[in-house]
Each structure stands twice: as structure tokens, then as C-alpha cells.
PDB file of C-alpha atoms and ligand atoms in Angstrom:
ATOM      1  CA  MET A 870     -19.394  17.390   2.133  1.00 41.00           C
ATOM      2  CA  THR A 871     -15.750  16.159   1.679  1.00 48.00           C
ATOM      3  CA  SER A 872     -12.574  17.407   3.295  1.00 52.00           C
ATOM      4  CA  THR A 873     -10.506  19.814   1.176  1.00 70.00           C
ATOM      5  CA  LYS A 874      -7.476  19.271   3.520  1.00 90.00           C
ATOM      6  CA  PRO A 875      -4.865  16.731   2.274  1.00 96.00           C
ATOM      7  CA  LEU A 876      -4.990  13.398   4.015  1.00 98.00           C
ATOM      8  CA  ARG A 877      -2.140  12.916   6.412  1.00 98.00           C
ATOM      9  CA  CYS A 878      -0.510   9.753   5.284  1.00 98.00           C
ATOM     10  CA  VAL A 879       2.035   7.374   6.747  1.00 98.00           C
ATOM     11  CA  VAL A 880       3.877   5.168   4.060  1.00 98.00           C
ATOM     12  CA  LEU A 881       5.348   1.691   5.036  1.00 98.00           C
ATOM     13  CA  LEU A 882       7.910   0.161   2.807  1.00 98.00           C
ATOM     14  CA  SER A 883      10.727  -2.425   2.594  1.00 96.00           C
ATOM     15  CA  GLY A 884      12.397  -1.861  -0.688  1.00 96.00           C
ATOM     16  CA  SER A 885      13.210   0.400  -3.589  1.00 96.00           C
ATOM     17  CA  GLY A 886      10.235   2.674  -3.024  1.00 97.00           C
ATOM     18  CA  THR A 887       8.973   3.151  -6.643  1.00 97.00           C
ATOM     19  CA  THR A 888       5.385   2.967  -5.232  1.00 98.00           C
ATOM     20  CA  LEU A 889       6.320   5.739  -2.763  1.00 98.00           C
ATOM     21  CA  GLN A 890       7.834   7.861  -5.626  1.00 98.00           C
ATOM     22  CA  ASN A 891       4.629   7.520  -7.528  1.00 98.00           C
ATOM     23  CA  LEU A 892       2.548   8.913  -4.586  1.00 98.00           C
ATOM     24  CA  ILE A 893       5.054  11.715  -4.087  1.00 98.00           C
ATOM     25  CA  ASP A 894       4.877  12.654  -7.753  1.00 97.00           C
ATOM     26  CA  GLN A 895       1.141  12.473  -7.818  1.00 97.00           C
ATOM     27  CA  GLN A 896       0.996  14.594  -4.684  1.00 97.00           C
ATOM     28  CA  GLU A 897       3.464  17.062  -6.238  1.00 96.00           C
ATOM     29  CA  LEU A 898       1.407  17.228  -9.387  1.00 96.00           C
ATOM     30  CA  GLY A 899      -1.688  18.034  -7.474  1.00 96.00           C
ATOM     31  CA  GLN A 900      -3.211  14.681  -8.578  1.00 95.00           C
ATOM     32  CA  CYS A 901      -3.561  13.173  -5.266  1.00 97.00           C
ATOM     33  CA  PRO A 902      -4.692  14.905  -2.034  1.00 97.00           C
ATOM     34  CA  ILE A 903      -2.194  13.583   0.441  1.00 98.00           C
ATOM     35  CA  GLU A 904       0.570  14.875   2.638  1.00 98.00           C
ATOM     36  CA  ILE A 905       3.027  12.083   3.461  1.00 98.00           C
ATOM     37  CA  VAL A 906       4.048  12.903   7.069  1.00 98.00           C
ATOM     38  CA  ARG A 907       6.302   9.939   7.710  1.00 98.00           C
ATOM     39  CA  VAL A 908       7.885   7.067   5.797  1.00 98.00           C
ATOM     40  CA  ILE A 909       8.687   3.916   7.815  1.00 98.00           C
ATOM     41  CA  SER A 910      10.932   1.175   6.508  1.00 98.00           C
ATOM     42  CA  SER A 911      11.576  -2.416   7.629  1.00 97.00           C
ATOM     43  CA  HIS A 912      14.951  -2.299   6.123  1.00 96.00           C
ATOM     44  CA  LYS A 913      17.785   0.271   7.074  1.00 95.00           C
ATOM     45  CA  GLU A 914      19.156   0.138   3.524  1.00 95.00           C
ATOM     46  CA  ALA A 915      15.883   0.461   1.609  1.00 97.00           C
ATOM     47  CA  PHE A 916      16.222   2.982  -1.086  1.00 98.00           C
ATOM     48  CA  GLY A 917      12.813   4.201  -0.306  1.00 98.00           C
ATOM     49  CA  LEU A 918      14.297   6.007   2.638  1.00 98.00           C
ATOM     50  CA  GLU A 919      16.485   7.962   0.272  1.00 98.00           C
ATOM     51  CA  ARG A 920      13.558   8.890  -1.847  1.00 98.00           C
ATOM     52  CA  ALA A 921      11.698  10.207   1.267  1.00 98.00           C
ATOM     53  CA  ARG A 922      14.638  12.250   2.495  1.00 97.00           C
ATOM     54  CA  LYS A 923      15.059  13.717  -0.898  1.00 97.00           C
ATOM     55  CA  HIS A 924      11.561  15.117  -0.717  1.00 97.00           C
ATOM     56  CA  ASN A 925      12.009  16.261   3.027  1.00 97.00           C
ATOM     57  CA  ILE A 926       9.697  13.656   4.267  1.00 98.00           C
ATOM     58  CA  PRO A 927      10.750  12.331   7.720  1.00 98.00           C
ATOM     59  CA  ALA A 928      11.829   8.804   7.376  1.00 98.00           C
ATOM     60  CA  VAL A 929      12.678   6.124   9.924  1.00 97.00           C
ATOM     61  CA  ALA A 930      13.757   2.512   9.754  1.00 98.00           C
ATOM     62  CA  PHE A 931      12.983  -0.394  11.991  1.00 97.00           C
ATOM     63  CA  HIS A 932      15.143  -3.168  10.797  1.00 94.00           C
ATOM     64  CA  ARG A 933      13.235  -6.342  11.132  1.00 94.00           C
ATOM     65  CA  LYS A 934      16.278  -8.422  11.684  1.00 93.00           C
ATOM     66  CA  ASP A 935      17.104  -6.456  14.898  1.00 95.00           C
ATOM     67  CA  TYR A 936      13.948  -7.926  16.492  1.00 97.00           C
ATOM     68  CA  ASP A 937      13.559 -11.468  17.907  1.00 96.00           C
ATOM     69  CA  THR A 938       9.850 -11.476  17.378  1.00 97.00           C
ATOM     70  CA  TRP A 939       7.394  -9.951  15.058  1.00 96.00           C
ATOM     71  CA  GLU A 940       5.352  -8.776  17.991  1.00 97.00           C
ATOM     72  CA  THR A 941       8.040  -6.323  19.238  1.00 97.00           C
ATOM     73  CA  PHE A 942       8.822  -5.180  15.664  1.00 98.00           C
ATOM     74  CA  ASN A 943       5.044  -4.465  15.094  1.00 97.00           C
ATOM     75  CA  GLU A 944       4.994  -2.556  18.479  1.00 97.00           C
ATOM     76  CA  ASP A 945       7.629  -0.209  17.283  1.00 98.00           C
ATOM     77  CA  LEU A 946       6.010   0.306  14.012  1.00 98.00           C
ATOM     78  CA  VAL A 947       2.701   1.029  15.652  1.00 97.00           C
ATOM     79  CA  ARG A 948       4.290   3.583  17.992  1.00 97.00           C
ATOM     80  CA  ALA A 949       5.892   5.308  14.965  1.00 98.00           C
ATOM     81  CA  VAL A 950       2.490   5.542  13.328  1.00 98.00           C
ATOM     82  CA  ASP A 951       0.576   6.603  16.379  1.00 97.00           C
ATOM     83  CA  GLU A 952       3.100   9.558  17.029  1.00 97.00           C
ATOM     84  CA  VAL A 953       1.874  11.301  13.796  1.00 97.00           C
ATOM     85  CA  LYS A 954      -1.725  10.315  13.931  1.00 96.00           C
ATOM     86  CA  PRO A 955      -2.397   9.700  10.218  1.00 98.00           C
ATOM     87  CA  ASP A 956      -5.734   9.738   8.503  1.00 98.00           C
ATOM     88  CA  LEU A 957      -4.532   6.944   6.143  1.00 98.00           C
ATOM     89  CA  ILE A 958      -1.725   4.421   6.224  1.00 98.00           C
ATOM     90  CA  LEU A 959      -0.335   3.253   2.948  1.00 98.00           C
ATOM     91  CA  LEU A 960       1.692  -0.051   2.460  1.00 98.00           C
ATOM     92  CA  ALA A 961       4.004   0.400  -0.338  1.00 98.00           C
ATOM     93  CA  GLY A 962       5.922  -2.869  -0.899  1.00 96.00           C
ATOM     94  CA  PHE A 963       5.935  -3.639   2.870  1.00 96.00           C
ATOM     95  CA  MET A 964       6.939  -7.199   3.341  1.00 93.00           C
ATOM     96  CA  PHE A 965       5.626  -7.952   6.785  1.00 94.00           C
ATOM     97  CA  LEU A 966       2.284  -8.104   8.631  1.00 94.00           C
ATOM     98  CA  PHE A 967       1.445  -4.667  10.153  1.00 96.00           C
ATOM     99  CA  ARG A 968      -1.214  -4.685  12.786  1.00 95.00           C
ATOM    100  CA  PRO A 969      -2.142  -1.416  14.567  1.00 94.00           C
ATOM    101  CA  GLY A 970      -5.018  -1.055  16.722  1.00 89.00           C
ATOM    102  CA  PRO A 971      -8.825  -1.188  15.668  1.00 92.00           C
ATOM    103  CA  GLU A 972      -8.856   2.618  15.404  1.00 94.00           C
ATOM    104  CA  TYR A 973      -7.291   2.234  12.126  1.00 96.00           C
ATOM    105  CA  HIS A 974      -9.882  -0.114  10.721  1.00 95.00           C
ATOM    106  CA  GLY A 975     -10.695   0.909   7.210  1.00 97.00           C
ATOM    107  CA  ARG A 976      -7.822   3.285   7.115  1.00 98.00           C
ATOM    108  CA  ILE A 977      -4.967   1.044   5.933  1.00 98.00           C
ATOM    109  CA  MET A 978      -4.489   0.340   2.264  1.00 98.00           C
ATOM    110  CA  ASN A 979      -2.074  -2.105   0.242  1.00 98.00           C
ATOM    111  CA  VAL A 980      -1.210  -2.439  -3.199  1.00 98.00           C
ATOM    112  CA  HIS A 981      -0.635  -6.040  -4.458  1.00 98.00           C
ATOM    113  CA  PRO A 982       1.021  -6.967  -7.895  1.00 98.00           C
ATOM    114  CA  ALA A 983      -1.687  -9.663  -8.871  1.00 98.00           C
ATOM    115  CA  LEU A 984      -5.347 -10.055  -9.122  1.00 98.00           C
ATOM    116  CA  ILE A 985      -6.268 -11.082  -5.462  1.00 98.00           C
ATOM    117  CA  PRO A 986      -7.272 -13.745  -4.418  1.00 98.00           C
ATOM    118  CA  ALA A 987      -4.819 -15.177  -6.969  1.00 98.00           C
ATOM    119  CA  PHE A 988      -1.006 -15.153  -6.207  1.00 98.00           C
ATOM    120  CA  CYS A 989      -1.301 -13.578  -2.841  1.00 97.00           C
ATOM    121  CA  GLY A 990      -0.677 -14.500   0.726  1.00 94.00           C
ATOM    122  CA  LYS A 991       2.378 -15.077   2.827  1.00 91.00           C
ATOM    123  CA  GLY A 992       5.658 -15.062   0.907  1.00 90.00           C
ATOM    124  CA  MET A 993       3.916 -13.666  -2.159  1.00 94.00           C
ATOM    125  CA  TYR A 994       5.522 -10.245  -2.696  1.00 91.00           C
ATOM    126  CA  GLY A 995       7.432  -8.439  -5.416  1.00 90.00           C
ATOM    127  CA  HIS A 996       9.110 -10.676  -8.018  1.00 94.00           C
ATOM    128  CA  HIS A 997       7.890 -13.921  -6.292  1.00 96.00           C
ATOM    129  CA  VAL A 998       4.435 -13.003  -7.423  1.00 98.00           C
ATOM    130  CA  HIS A 999       5.412 -12.479 -11.179  1.00 98.00           C
ATOM    131  CA  GLU A1000       7.497 -15.773 -11.084  1.00 98.00           C
ATOM    132  CA  ALA A1001       4.571 -17.694  -9.921  1.00 98.00           C
ATOM    133  CA  VAL A1002       2.174 -16.042 -12.503  1.00 98.00           C
ATOM    134  CA  LEU A1003       4.529 -17.086 -15.180  1.00 98.00           C
ATOM    135  CA  ALA A1004       5.182 -20.632 -13.728  1.00 98.00           C
ATOM    136  CA  TYR A1005       1.383 -21.248 -13.558  1.00 98.00           C
ATOM    137  CA  GLY A1006       0.756 -20.045 -17.017  1.00 98.00           C
ATOM    138  CA  VAL A1007      -2.226 -17.807 -16.437  1.00 98.00           C
ATOM    139  CA  LYS A1008      -2.986 -15.370 -19.341  1.00 98.00           C
ATOM    140  CA  ILE A1009      -4.206 -12.402 -17.160  1.00 98.00           C
ATOM    141  CA  THR A1010      -2.799 -11.035 -14.078  1.00 98.00           C
ATOM    142  CA  GLY A1011      -2.916  -7.439 -12.704  1.00 98.00           C
ATOM    143  CA  ALA A1012      -2.850  -5.176  -9.797  1.00 98.00           C
ATOM    144  CA  THR A1013      -5.067  -4.874  -6.645  1.00 98.00           C
ATOM    145  CA  VAL A1014      -5.626  -2.182  -4.047  1.00 98.00           C
ATOM    146  CA  HIS A1015      -7.393  -3.393  -0.851  1.00 98.00           C
ATOM    147  CA  PHE A1016      -7.988  -2.377   2.581  1.00 98.00           C
ATOM    148  CA  VAL A1017      -5.708  -4.207   5.097  1.00 97.00           C
ATOM    149  CA  ASP A1018      -7.245  -6.516   7.656  1.00 94.00           C
ATOM    150  CA  GLU A1019      -5.699  -9.178   9.906  1.00 91.00           C
ATOM    151  CA  GLY A1020      -4.436 -11.534   7.322  1.00 91.00           C
ATOM    152  CA  TYR A1021      -1.991 -11.533   4.292  1.00 93.00           C
ATOM    153  CA  ASP A1022      -3.717  -9.733   1.387  1.00 95.00           C
ATOM    154  CA  THR A1023      -7.151 -10.805   2.666  1.00 96.00           C
ATOM    155  CA  GLY A1024      -8.929  -7.453   3.233  1.00 97.00           C
ATOM    156  CA  PRO A1025     -11.746  -6.074   1.081  1.00 98.00           C
ATOM    157  CA  ILE A1026     -10.821  -5.087  -2.416  1.00 98.00           C
ATOM    158  CA  ILE A1027     -11.081  -1.396  -3.709  1.00 98.00           C
ATOM    159  CA  LEU A1028      -9.925  -1.445  -7.196  1.00 98.00           C
ATOM    160  CA  GLN A1029      -8.243  -3.966  -9.685  1.00 98.00           C
ATOM    161  CA  LYS A1030      -6.808  -3.577 -12.951  1.00 98.00           C
ATOM    162  CA  ALA A1031      -6.052  -6.562 -15.393  1.00 98.00           C
ATOM    163  CA  VAL A1032      -2.842  -6.979 -17.381  1.00 98.00           C
ATOM    164  CA  GLU A1033      -2.285  -9.353 -20.076  1.00 98.00           C
ATOM    165  CA  VAL A1034       0.478 -12.044 -19.830  1.00 98.00           C
ATOM    166  CA  TYR A1035       2.571 -12.286 -23.061  1.00 98.00           C
ATOM    167  CA  ASP A1036       4.195 -15.563 -24.193  1.00 98.00           C
ATOM    168  CA  ASP A1037       7.648 -13.971 -24.090  1.00 98.00           C
ATOM    169  CA  ASP A1038       7.270 -12.154 -20.747  1.00 98.00           C
ATOM    170  CA  THR A1039       9.981 -12.472 -18.077  1.00 98.00           C
ATOM    171  CA  PRO A1040       9.292 -11.614 -14.468  1.00 98.00           C
ATOM    172  CA  GLU A1041      10.814  -8.203 -15.169  1.00 98.00           C
ATOM    173  CA  THR A1042       8.837  -7.329 -18.217  1.00 98.00           C
ATOM    174  CA  LEU A1043       5.637  -8.463 -16.437  1.00 98.00           C
ATOM    175  CA  ALA A1044       6.512  -6.531 -13.370  1.00 98.00           C
ATOM    176  CA  ALA A1045       6.887  -3.405 -15.410  1.00 98.00           C
ATOM    177  CA  ARG A1046       3.418  -3.571 -16.898  1.00 98.00           C
ATOM    178  CA  VAL A1047       1.834  -4.483 -13.574  1.00 98.00           C
ATOM    179  CA  GLN A1048       3.627  -1.676 -11.835  1.00 97.00           C
ATOM    180  CA  ALA A1049       2.169   0.645 -14.410  1.00 98.00           C
ATOM    181  CA  ALA A1050      -1.299  -0.466 -13.403  1.00 98.00           C
ATOM    182  CA  GLU A1051      -0.403  -0.088  -9.814  1.00 98.00           C
ATOM    183  CA  ARG A1052       0.590   3.548 -10.447  1.00 98.00           C
ATOM    184  CA  GLU A1053      -2.896   4.206 -11.949  1.00 98.00           C
ATOM    185  CA  ILE A1054      -5.122   2.510  -9.363  1.00 98.00           C
ATOM    186  CA  TYR A1055      -3.373   3.241  -6.011  1.00 98.00           C
ATOM    187  CA  PRO A1056      -3.826   7.125  -6.503  1.00 98.00           C
ATOM    188  CA  GLU A1057      -7.257   6.491  -7.766  1.00 98.00           C
ATOM    189  CA  ALA A1058      -8.252   4.501  -4.644  1.00 98.00           C
ATOM    190  CA  ILE A1059      -6.663   7.236  -2.440  1.00 98.00           C
ATOM    191  CA  ARG A1060      -8.724   9.916  -4.256  1.00 97.00           C
ATOM    192  CA  LEU A1061     -11.893   7.930  -3.632  1.00 97.00           C
ATOM    193  CA  PHE A1062     -11.027   7.510   0.087  1.00 98.00           C
ATOM    194  CA  ALA A1063     -10.268  11.252   0.270  1.00 97.00           C
ATOM    195  CA  ALA A1064     -13.647  12.125  -1.315  1.00 96.00           C
ATOM    196  CA  ASN A1065     -15.435   9.879   1.166  1.00 96.00           C
ATOM    197  CA  ARG A1066     -16.727   7.552  -1.674  1.00 96.00           C
ATOM    198  CA  LEU A1067     -15.699   4.173  -0.395  1.00 97.00           C
ATOM    199  CA  ARG A1068     -18.160   2.237   1.755  1.00 97.00           C
ATOM    200  CA  ILE A1069     -17.118  -1.154   3.126  1.00 97.00           C
ATOM    201  CA  GLU A1070     -19.871  -3.700   3.243  1.00 96.00           C
ATOM    202  CA  GLY A1071     -18.449  -6.992   4.519  1.00 94.00           C
ATOM    203  CA  ARG A1072     -16.070  -8.106   1.982  1.00 96.00           C
ATOM    204  CA  ARG A1073     -17.256  -5.708  -0.502  1.00 97.00           C
ATOM    205  CA  VAL A1074     -16.127  -2.084  -1.047  1.00 98.00           C
ATOM    206  CA  LYS A1075     -18.734   0.002  -2.877  1.00 97.00           C
ATOM    207  CA  ILE A1076     -17.846   3.171  -4.659  1.00 97.00           C
ATOM    208  CA  VAL A1077     -20.635   5.567  -3.827  1.00 95.00           C
ATOM    209  CA  ASP A1078     -21.781   8.627  -5.524  1.00 91.00           C
ATOM    210  CA  PRO A1079     -22.547  11.177  -4.017  1.00 81.00           C
ATOM    211  CA  PRO A1080     -19.968  10.858  -1.240  1.00 81.00           C
ATOM    212  CA  LEU A1081     -20.981   9.557   2.183  1.00 80.00           C
ATOM    213  CA  LEU A1082     -21.611  12.142   4.848  1.00 74.00           C
ATOM    214  CA  ASP A1083     -18.608  13.255   6.599  1.00 65.00           C
ATOM    215  CA  PRO A1084     -18.719  11.241   9.885  1.00 54.00           C
ATOM    216  CA  SER A1085     -17.193  14.079  11.720  1.00 55.00           C
ATOM    217  CA  MET A1086     -20.072  16.477  10.918  1.00 51.00           C
TER     218      MET A1086
HETATM  219  C1  GAR B1462       5.167  -3.297  -5.678  1.00 66.39           C
HETATM  220  O1  GAR B1462       5.077  -3.896  -6.941  1.00 66.39           O
HETATM  221  C2  GAR B1462       4.108  -3.791  -4.922  1.00 66.39           C
HETATM  222  O2  GAR B1462       2.889  -4.029  -5.462  1.00 66.39           O
HETATM  223  C3  GAR B1462       4.549  -4.992  -4.226  1.00 66.39           C
HETATM  224  O3  GAR B1462       6.055  -4.869  -4.142  1.00 66.39           O
HETATM  225  C4  GAR B1462       6.411  -3.866  -5.003  1.00 66.39           C
HETATM  226  C5  GAR B1462       7.148  -2.778  -4.239  1.00 66.39           C
HETATM  227  O4  GAR B1462       7.969  -2.016  -5.165  1.00 66.39           O
HETATM  228  N1  GAR B1462       3.986  -5.340  -3.141  1.00 66.39           N
HETATM  229  C6  GAR B1462       3.683  -6.525  -2.696  1.00 66.39           C
HETATM  230  O5  GAR B1462       4.127  -7.583  -3.285  1.00 66.39           O
HETATM  231  C7  GAR B1462       2.801  -6.663  -1.409  1.00 66.39           C
HETATM  232  N2  GAR B1462       2.464  -7.983  -1.213  1.00 66.39           N
HETATM  233  P1  GAR B1462       8.768  -0.705  -4.588  1.00 66.39           P
HETATM  234  O6  GAR B1462       9.591  -1.031  -3.313  1.00 66.39           O
HETATM  235  O7  GAR B1462       9.570  -0.248  -5.754  1.00 66.39           O
HETATM  236  O8  GAR B1462       7.637   0.304  -4.353  1.00 66.39           O
END
């Protein structure tokens, strides 16, 4: 049996929040069984905060530059997440490592704008990824949704979607097509999680049918 209640989600972001907007839109259309209970930003001026407030989602910023160390920054993030006890944590263009306690293992997802393990890791986010893809000259890139572990973009992969690179692409035109892929696979991964159909086996995530038994039963 799977839960019919929406998943209580916290979204972490650093920038313009188009990924958050997609999740809000999907939720409002009834396409994604989530309730976003808090948005947390690493930047005070992130436009994602505006988007959250416009939809009456409580939003808070912990400005990374106000902290001397990543550890104290992470502590405040973890406290803000723990306060609302989410079922699922969604990274949506969040630029920093985020490390909550082991109780969130298998309950944090990220979307990355490339086909992991290519063009990922520290410093590889947003437009840097698309610039690197074009500089290298690969013909295929794409989007990846994965569970978050201790490293940068190293957790088990849930879904990927390939995107062709065109000769006349710029980082902007390529980003637009990759983000369209992200808009498809992020809600799909969340739907699979909500339906209890994701089974993590080491590095692999299997999509099972029928769903796994609800562990709370
Ligand atoms: C998205 O394309 C997301 O995949 C990427 O940042 C963008 C955020 O855009 N994330 C990463 O690069 C993570 N390594 P947004 O702020 O408009 O949602």
C-alpha cells in the first residue's frame, strides 16, 4: 500500500528558482503529490525566495557569506530542516554541500544538468556545466536526478534523460533544453518515491512494480 497523503518536502535553492517553480506548478496541477512546507536559500537575494512567498510557502535564507565555515552554515540548514520534519528534501539549484543526519539517508534528491558521472562534482553547477559540455565537444548531454550522499553529485542515480547538443548551441540554448528535461524527470522521480517504487541497492536505484511494502506498516 502506498500513502495518499502528500509528501512534506523542503526545497533548498541558491538562485532563480525555476526548478522550485516547476515543482510548485506540478503540485498545483495535481501532477506531483507534494506539499512544500519550507524553502531554504543560501542567498538572501535569491529570486527563488520571492517565488516561494508568492505561493505562501514559508521561506528562509541563510546567507553562506555570513558564515566563517561551511560546518556552521550546514548546522543552521539542518536545524531549519529538522524543525519541519520533512518526508523528502529536494535540492533545486543548491550550490553547496548539504549534510543532514543519517536519518535522511535515501530521502534527499538533487537534479543535475548533465549526465552524471560526466560534467559533475565540485564547482560544476548551473551555466558552468553547459560551458564545460560545449568546450569538451560532447554530442549528448542531459539531466540526472539522484539521491544525495556525502559527496558532490555522487549519490545513486534515479532517472536520466539525454539531450542532443547542436553545433550552434550556446550555454543558454543548451541550458533551456536541459532544463526542459529536468522539468520532466524531477517530478517523475518524486512520483516514484511517493509511490514507494524506488529501491536503493548499492549504487543502483531500481524502479520496482508493484511498490515496496510501506515500512511504517
Ligand atoms: C538547474 O538547472 C539545476 O539543474 C542546476 O542549477 C539550475 C538551477 O536553476 N543544479 C546544479 O547545477 C546542481 N549541481 P534554478 O535556480 O532556476 O532552479
